[in-house]
Amino acid sequence: MQMSWSCPIPGHAGDCDFSLSPRIEGQAEATISSERSGWKASLDVRLLNDEHVFQDEISALVQESKNLHFHRLIPELAEDMGFLREHRIADCRSGSIHLAGVAAEAGLVVRQASGYFVGVPFLVPHIWLDVDVNGQWIAADPFFLQTLAHWGVVEPHVWPPERSPRNVLWRIRNDHKEEQLIRHEAVDVPVKLIARMSYEPRGVDGSH
């Protein structure tokens, strides 16, 4: 992934002092470099390359997701569960918060996760749930998959809501907050992210 950004406060005294989020620092393939047009850094992010389809574990989440309609929400509404319950409208943040409650009532052990949906070439900030399956955290996002199927972006028989989208998710945090990737001293910096995908072939035994 290529990250690029510009100084958020041009004309300030002294040199720019940028820092990577500690949550992604270990994934940095190259140090921050500057060009005339701005600054860049490269990240080498390894995504999972194995499929998981839930059986009946998340049936309550799948059913409840059918009752929700996706819409981009202002921050004040994104964590307002009263608004969601009344209007059945949610974005990925409010949807994950709501479904975490549904999961708890169904006896599931879940956690919220945030990071990016990795499309090529563009990445989209995203929030989803991880479900504990025999001690392993596996991403579950039936609301997102049903929304994409409704929009005609994916084929529902290829991406049913029971399928884990973990192969296209870059997890950064284990909560529903969005991580600021670059900071200029105390100022958050808007970042452009461009992705390129490469694949490692599997061995005969299924290993990489």
Short mmCIF file of C-alpha atoms in Angstrom, two decimals, residues 61-62 65 96 127-131 138-147 160-166:
data_model
loop_
_atom_site.label_atom_id
_atom_site.label_comp_id
_atom_site.label_asym_id
_atom_site.label_seq_id
_atom_site.Cartn_x
_atom_site.Cartn_y
_atom_site.Cartn_z
CA LEU A 61 -26.64 -11.66 13.11
CA VAL A 62 -27.63 -12.63 9.57
CA SER A 65 -28.89 -7.62 9.31
CA SER A 96 -21.42 -3.20 14.33
CA ILE A 127 -15.80 -1.46 11.07
CA TRP A 128 -16.95 -5.04 11.59
CA LEU A 129 -17.24 -7.82 14.18
CA ASP A 130 -14.84 -10.63 15.02
CA VAL A 131 -16.43 -13.82 16.35
CA ILE A 138 -12.84 -14.66 12.65
CA ALA A 139 -14.34 -11.61 10.94
CA ALA A 140 -18.11 -11.67 10.42
CA ASP A 141 -19.92 -8.92 8.53
CA PRO A 142 -23.34 -10.04 7.25
CA PHE A 143 -24.69 -6.48 7.17
CA PHE A 144 -21.87 -5.34 4.87
CA LEU A 145 -22.15 -8.37 2.57
CA GLN A 146 -25.92 -8.11 2.30
CA THR A 147 -25.58 -4.41 1.49
CA PRO A 160 -23.39 -15.09 1.19
CA PRO A 161 -23.74 -13.25 4.52
CA GLU A 162 -22.36 -16.31 6.33
CA ARG A 163 -19.01 -16.01 4.55
CA SER A 164 -16.20 -14.27 6.41
CA PRO A 165 -14.78 -11.32 4.45
CA ARG A 166 -11.52 -11.55 6.43
#
